[in-house]
């Protein structure tokens, strides 16, 4: 199919561009969510380690 105006953006072009944009947006969102989950897990582990260190220090002070 030959276009009369090569610079013209057709409805099919817009649909393809929109699909690509939405796919990119979904992938970026998924990456951010997974990174956030990993960060929250790390915070939990750090908090647990700090609590253990505090508990160990308190036990040493009582001995």
PDB file of N, CA and C in Angstrom:
ATOM      1  N   UNK A   1       0.846  -1.184   0.000  1.00  0.00           N
ATOM      2  CA  UNK A   1       0.000   0.000   0.000  1.00  0.00           C
ATOM      3  C   UNK A   1       0.888   1.242   0.000  1.00  0.00           C
ATOM      4  N   UNK A   2       0.642   2.086  -0.936  1.00  0.00           N
ATOM      5  CA  UNK A   2       1.436   3.284  -1.076  1.00  0.00           C
ATOM      6  C   UNK A   2       0.679   4.481  -0.523  1.00  0.00           C
ATOM      7  N   UNK A   3       1.338   5.295   0.244  1.00  0.00           N
ATOM      8  CA  UNK A   3       0.703   6.474   0.829  1.00  0.00           C
ATOM      9  C   UNK A   3       0.833   7.663  -0.109  1.00  0.00           C
ATOM     10  N   UNK A   4      -0.188   8.483  -0.101  1.00  0.00           N
ATOM     11  CA  UNK A   4      -0.128   9.701  -0.902  1.00  0.00           C
ATOM     12  C   UNK A   4       0.836  10.697  -0.272  1.00  0.00           C
ATOM     13  N   UNK A   5       0.824  10.760   1.063  1.00  0.00           N
ATOM     14  CA  UNK A   5       1.693  11.671   1.785  1.00  0.00           C
ATOM     15  C   UNK A   5       2.580  10.838   2.714  1.00  0.00           C
ATOM     16  N   UNK A   6       3.840  10.629   2.380  1.00  0.00           N
ATOM     17  CA  UNK A   6       4.714   9.760   3.168  1.00  0.00           C
ATOM     18  C   UNK A   6       4.894  10.222   4.619  1.00  0.00           C
ATOM     19  N   UNK A   7       4.722  11.472   4.917  1.00  0.00           N
ATOM     20  CA  UNK A   7       4.884  11.982   6.278  1.00  0.00           C
ATOM     21  C   UNK A   7       3.643  11.829   7.132  1.00  0.00           C
ATOM     22  N   UNK A   8       2.561  11.361   6.534  1.00  0.00           N
ATOM     23  CA  UNK A   8       1.291  11.248   7.247  1.00  0.00           C
ATOM     24  C   UNK A   8       1.321  10.061   8.217  1.00  0.00           C
ATOM     25  N   UNK A   9       0.792  10.275   9.415  1.00  0.00           N
ATOM     26  CA  UNK A   9       0.688   9.210  10.408  1.00  0.00           C
ATOM     27  C   UNK A   9      -0.730   8.665  10.358  1.00  0.00           C
ATOM     28  N   UNK A  10      -0.852   7.377  10.064  1.00  0.00           N
ATOM     29  CA  UNK A  10      -2.167   6.765   9.931  1.00  0.00           C
ATOM     30  C   UNK A  10      -2.658   6.242  11.284  1.00  0.00           C
ATOM     31  N   UNK A  11      -3.904   5.824  11.325  1.00  0.00           N
ATOM     32  CA  UNK A  11      -4.485   5.260  12.539  1.00  0.00           C
ATOM     33  C   UNK A  11      -3.750   3.988  12.942  1.00  0.00           C
ATOM     34  N   UNK A  12      -3.361   3.179  11.972  1.00  0.00           N
ATOM     35  CA  UNK A  12      -2.612   1.951  12.257  1.00  0.00           C
ATOM     36  C   UNK A  12      -1.259   2.283  12.884  1.00  0.00           C
ATOM     37  N   UNK A  13      -0.611   3.335  12.388  1.00  0.00           N
ATOM     38  CA  UNK A  13       0.659   3.765  12.972  1.00  0.00           C
ATOM     39  C   UNK A  13       0.468   4.195  14.422  1.00  0.00           C
ATOM     40  N   UNK A  14      -0.565   4.965  14.667  1.00  0.00           N
ATOM     41  CA  UNK A  14      -0.841   5.440  16.028  1.00  0.00           C
ATOM     42  C   UNK A  14      -1.128   4.273  16.961  1.00  0.00           C
ATOM     43  N   UNK A  15      -1.856   3.287  16.471  1.00  0.00           N
ATOM     44  CA  UNK A  15      -2.182   2.116  17.285  1.00  0.00           C
ATOM     45  C   UNK A  15      -0.914   1.357  17.656  1.00  0.00           C
ATOM     46  N   UNK A  16      -0.025   1.187  16.708  1.00  0.00           N
ATOM     47  CA  UNK A  16       1.239   0.490  16.973  1.00  0.00           C
ATOM     48  C   UNK A  16       2.117   1.259  17.940  1.00  0.00           C
ATOM     49  N   UNK A  17       2.157   2.561  17.774  1.00  0.00           N
ATOM     50  CA  UNK A  17       2.946   3.403  18.671  1.00  0.00           C
ATOM     51  C   UNK A  17       2.378   3.329  20.083  1.00  0.00           C
ATOM     52  N   UNK A  18       1.050   3.364  20.200  1.00  0.00           N
ATOM     53  CA  UNK A  18       0.404   3.309  21.515  1.00  0.00           C
ATOM     54  C   UNK A  18       0.674   1.964  22.192  1.00  0.00           C
ATOM     55  N   UNK A  19       0.610   0.871  21.427  1.00  0.00           N
ATOM     56  CA  UNK A  19       0.885  -0.454  21.998  1.00  0.00           C
ATOM     57  C   UNK A  19       2.319  -0.532  22.505  1.00  0.00           C
ATOM     58  N   UNK A  20       3.261  -0.025  21.726  1.00  0.00           N
ATOM     59  CA  UNK A  20       4.663  -0.042  22.130  1.00  0.00           C
ATOM     60  C   UNK A  20       4.879   0.812  23.377  1.00  0.00           C
ATOM     61  N   UNK A  21       4.226   1.958  23.437  1.00  0.00           N
ATOM     62  CA  UNK A  21       4.346   2.850  24.597  1.00  0.00           C
ATOM     63  C   UNK A  21       3.777   2.177  25.845  1.00  0.00           C
ATOM     64  N   UNK A  22       2.605   1.558  25.721  1.00  0.00           N
ATOM     65  CA  UNK A  22       1.992   0.895  26.880  1.00  0.00           C
ATOM     66  C   UNK A  22       2.822  -0.292  27.351  1.00  0.00           C
ATOM     67  N   UNK A  23       3.378  -1.044  26.432  1.00  0.00           N
ATOM     68  CA  UNK A  23       4.231  -2.167  26.801  1.00  0.00           C
ATOM     69  C   UNK A  23       5.463  -1.669  27.554  1.00  0.00           C
ATOM     70  N   UNK A  24       6.071  -0.617  27.060  1.00  0.00           N
ATOM     71  CA  UNK A  24       7.231  -0.035  27.719  1.00  0.00           C
ATOM     72  C   UNK A  24       6.873   0.470  29.110  1.00  0.00           C
ATOM     73  N   UNK A  25       5.733   1.119  29.224  1.00  0.00           N
ATOM     74  CA  UNK A  25       5.273   1.634  30.509  1.00  0.00           C
ATOM     75  C   UNK A  25       5.023   0.498  31.496  1.00  0.00           C
ATOM     76  N   UNK A  26       4.417  -0.587  31.038  1.00  0.00           N
ATOM     77  CA  UNK A  26       4.141  -1.731  31.911  1.00  0.00           C
ATOM     78  C   UNK A  26       5.445  -2.398  32.362  1.00  0.00           C
ATOM     79  N   UNK A  27       6.398  -2.543  31.464  1.00  0.00           N
ATOM     80  CA  UNK A  27       7.679  -3.136  31.828  1.00  0.00           C
ATOM     81  C   UNK A  27       8.426  -2.270  32.833  1.00  0.00           C
ATOM     82  N   UNK A  28       8.401  -0.969  32.619  1.00  0.00           N
ATOM     83  CA  UNK A  28       9.066  -0.055  33.553  1.00  0.00           C
ATOM     84  C   UNK A  28       8.392  -0.111  34.922  1.00  0.00           C
ATOM     85  N   UNK A  29       7.063  -0.133  34.932  1.00  0.00           N
ATOM     86  CA  UNK A  29       6.335  -0.222  36.196  1.00  0.00           C
ATOM     87  C   UNK A  29       6.632  -1.514  36.935  1.00  0.00           C
ATOM     88  N   UNK A  30       6.681  -2.620  36.210  1.00  0.00           N
ATOM     89  CA  UNK A  30       7.000  -3.903  36.826  1.00  0.00           C
ATOM     90  C   UNK A  30       8.396  -3.914  37.419  1.00  0.00           C
ATOM     91  N   UNK A  31       9.324  -3.306  36.724  1.00  0.00           N
ATOM     92  CA  UNK A  31      10.705  -3.234  37.223  1.00  0.00           C
ATOM     93  C   UNK A  31      10.777  -2.417  38.506  1.00  0.00           C
ATOM     94  N   UNK A  32      10.065  -1.313  38.540  1.00  0.00           N
ATOM     95  CA  UNK A  32      10.051  -0.467  39.738  1.00  0.00           C
ATOM     96  C   UNK A  32       9.423  -1.206  40.908  1.00  0.00           C
ATOM     97  N   UNK A  33       8.336  -1.930  40.659  1.00  0.00           N
ATOM     98  CA  UNK A  33       7.677  -2.678  41.727  1.00  0.00           C
ATOM     99  C   UNK A  33       8.599  -3.759  42.279  1.00  0.00           C
ATOM    100  N   UNK A  34       9.259  -4.503  41.392  1.00  0.00           N
ATOM    101  CA  UNK A  34      10.176  -5.544  41.852  1.00  0.00           C
ATOM    102  C   UNK A  34      11.353  -4.955  42.624  1.00  0.00           C
ATOM    103  N   UNK A  35      11.857  -3.841  42.178  1.00  0.00           N
ATOM    104  CA  UNK A  35      12.959  -3.192  42.893  1.00  0.00           C
ATOM    105  C   UNK A  35      12.492  -2.720  44.262  1.00  0.00           C
ATOM    106  N   UNK A  36      11.270  -2.219  44.342  1.00  0.00           N
ATOM    107  CA  UNK A  36      10.719  -1.773  45.619  1.00  0.00           C
ATOM    108  C   UNK A  36      10.560  -2.923  46.593  1.00  0.00           C
ATOM    109  N   UNK A  37      10.119  -4.076  46.113  1.00  0.00           N
ATOM    110  CA  UNK A  37       9.967  -5.253  46.980  1.00  0.00           C
ATOM    111  C   UNK A  37      11.323  -5.683  47.510  1.00  0.00           C
ATOM    112  N   UNK A  38      12.319  -5.678  46.646  1.00  0.00           N
ATOM    113  CA  UNK A  38      13.658  -6.062  47.058  1.00  0.00           C
ATOM    114  C   UNK A  38      14.186  -5.082  48.101  1.00  0.00           C
ATOM    115  N   UNK A  39      13.924  -3.812  47.933  1.00  0.00           N
ATOM    116  CA  UNK A  39      14.369  -2.795  48.879  1.00  0.00           C
ATOM    117  C   UNK A  39      13.696  -2.988  50.230  1.00  0.00           C
ATOM    118  N   UNK A  40      12.393  -3.270  50.228  1.00  0.00           N
ATOM    119  CA  UNK A  40      11.674  -3.479  51.487  1.00  0.00           C
ATOM    120  C   UNK A  40      12.199  -4.719  52.208  1.00  0.00           C
ATOM    121  N   UNK A  41      12.524  -5.763  51.471  1.00  0.00           N
ATOM    122  CA  UNK A  41      13.090  -6.961  52.089  1.00  0.00           C
ATOM    123  C   UNK A  41      14.432  -6.626  52.725  1.00  0.00           C
ATOM    124  N   UNK A  42      15.229  -5.832  52.060  1.00  0.00           N
ATOM    125  CA  UNK A  42      16.537  -5.414  52.592  1.00  0.00           C
ATOM    126  C   UNK A  42      16.389  -4.589  53.858  1.00  0.00           C
ATOM    127  N   UNK A  43      15.400  -3.698  53.889  1.00  0.00           N
ATOM    128  CA  UNK A  43      15.152  -2.891  55.080  1.00  0.00           C
ATOM    129  C   UNK A  43      14.754  -3.790  56.244  1.00  0.00           C
ATOM    130  N   UNK A  44      13.923  -4.781  55.970  1.00  0.00           N
ATOM    131  CA  UNK A  44      13.514  -5.720  57.019  1.00  0.00           C
ATOM    132  C   UNK A  44      14.692  -6.487  57.584  1.00  0.00           C
ATOM    133  N   UNK A  45      15.574  -6.939  56.705  1.00  0.00           N
ATOM    134  CA  UNK A  45      16.762  -7.669  57.158  1.00  0.00           C
ATOM    135  C   UNK A  45      17.681  -6.767  57.967  1.00  0.00           C
ATOM    136  N   UNK A  46      17.875  -5.522  57.526  1.00  0.00           N
ATOM    137  CA  UNK A  46      18.730  -4.586  58.258  1.00  0.00           C
ATOM    138  C   UNK A  46      18.152  -4.281  59.634  1.00  0.00           C
ATOM    139  N   UNK A  47      16.841  -4.093  59.700  1.00  0.00           N
ATOM    140  CA  UNK A  47      16.185  -3.815  60.976  1.00  0.00           C
ATOM    141  C   UNK A  47      16.324  -5.000  61.916  1.00  0.00           C
ATOM    142  N   UNK A  48      16.159  -6.189  61.382  1.00  0.00           N
ATOM    143  CA  UNK A  48      16.291  -7.400  62.195  1.00  0.00           C
ATOM    144  C   UNK A  48      17.734  -7.531  62.719  1.00  0.00           C
ATOM    145  N   UNK A  49      18.719  -7.267  61.881  1.00  0.00           N
ATOM    146  CA  UNK A  49      20.121  -7.352  62.299  1.00  0.00           C
ATOM    147  C   UNK A  49      20.421  -6.309  63.377  1.00  0.00           C
ATOM    148  N   UNK A  50      19.895  -5.103  63.229  1.00  0.00           N
ATOM    149  CA  UNK A  50      20.112  -4.058  64.239  1.00  0.00           C
ATOM    150  C   UNK A  50      19.463  -4.452  65.561  1.00  0.00           C
ATOM    151  N   UNK A  51      18.271  -5.017  65.505  1.00  0.00           N
ATOM    152  CA  UNK A  51      17.595  -5.477  66.716  1.00  0.00           C
ATOM    153  C   UNK A  51      18.365  -6.588  67.400  1.00  0.00           C
ATOM    154  N   UNK A  52      18.932  -7.505  66.626  1.00  0.00           N
ATOM    155  CA  UNK A  52      19.728  -8.606  67.189  1.00  0.00           C
ATOM    156  C   UNK A  52      20.978  -8.056  67.862  1.00  0.00           C
ATOM    157  N   UNK A  53      21.627  -7.092  67.218  1.00  0.00           N
ATOM    158  CA  UNK A  53      22.830  -6.481  67.797  1.00  0.00           C
ATOM    159  C   UNK A  53      22.489  -5.773  69.106  1.00  0.00           C
ATOM    160  N   UNK A  54      21.379  -5.075  69.144  1.00  0.00           N
ATOM    161  CA  UNK A  54      20.939  -4.389  70.365  1.00  0.00           C
ATOM    162  C   UNK A  54      20.644  -5.400  71.472  1.00  0.00           C
ATOM    163  N   UNK A  55      19.996  -6.484  71.106  1.00  0.00           N
ATOM    164  CA  UNK A  55      19.677  -7.539  72.082  1.00  0.00           C
ATOM    165  C   UNK A  55      20.958  -8.174  72.628  1.00  0.00           C
ATOM    166  N   UNK A  56      21.919  -8.423  71.750  1.00  0.00           N
ATOM    167  CA  UNK A  56      23.194  -9.020  72.177  1.00  0.00           C
ATOM    168  C   UNK A  56      23.940  -8.065  73.126  1.00  0.00           C
ATOM    169  N   UNK A  57      23.915  -6.788  72.820  1.00  0.00           N
ATOM    170  CA  UNK A  57      24.575  -5.797  73.669  1.00  0.00           C
ATOM    171  C   UNK A  57      23.912  -5.734  75.036  1.00  0.00           C
ATOM    172  N   UNK A  58      22.593  -5.779  75.055  1.00  0.00           N
ATOM    173  CA  UNK A  58      21.871  -5.760  76.338  1.00  0.00           C
ATOM    174  C   UNK A  58      22.174  -6.998  77.163  1.00  0.00           C
ATOM    175  N   UNK A  59      22.272  -8.146  76.535  1.00  0.00           N
ATOM    176  CA  UNK A  59      22.596  -9.377  77.254  1.00  0.00           C
ATOM    177  C   UNK A  59      24.025  -9.331  77.798  1.00  0.00           C
ATOM    178  N   UNK A  60      24.969  -8.782  77.020  1.00  0.00           N
ATOM    179  CA  UNK A  60      26.347  -8.654  77.475  1.00  0.00           C
ATOM    180  C   UNK A  60      26.435  -7.701  78.672  1.00  0.00           C
ATOM    181  N   UNK A  61      25.641  -6.641  78.666  1.00  0.00           N
ATOM    182  CA  UNK A  61      25.649  -5.680  79.762  1.00  0.00           C
ATOM    183  C   UNK A  61      25.092  -6.307  81.041  1.00  0.00           C
ATOM    184  N   UNK A  62      24.188  -7.225  80.939  1.00  0.00           N
ATOM    185  CA  UNK A  62      23.590  -7.886  82.108  1.00  0.00           C
ATOM    186  C   UNK A  62      24.516  -8.942  82.689  1.00  0.00           C
ATOM    187  N   UNK A  63      25.459  -9.445  81.883  1.00  0.00           N
ATOM    188  CA  UNK A  63      26.354 -10.515  82.371  1.00  0.00           C
ATOM    189  C   UNK A  63      27.463  -9.985  83.197  1.00  0.00           C
TER     190      UNK A  63
END
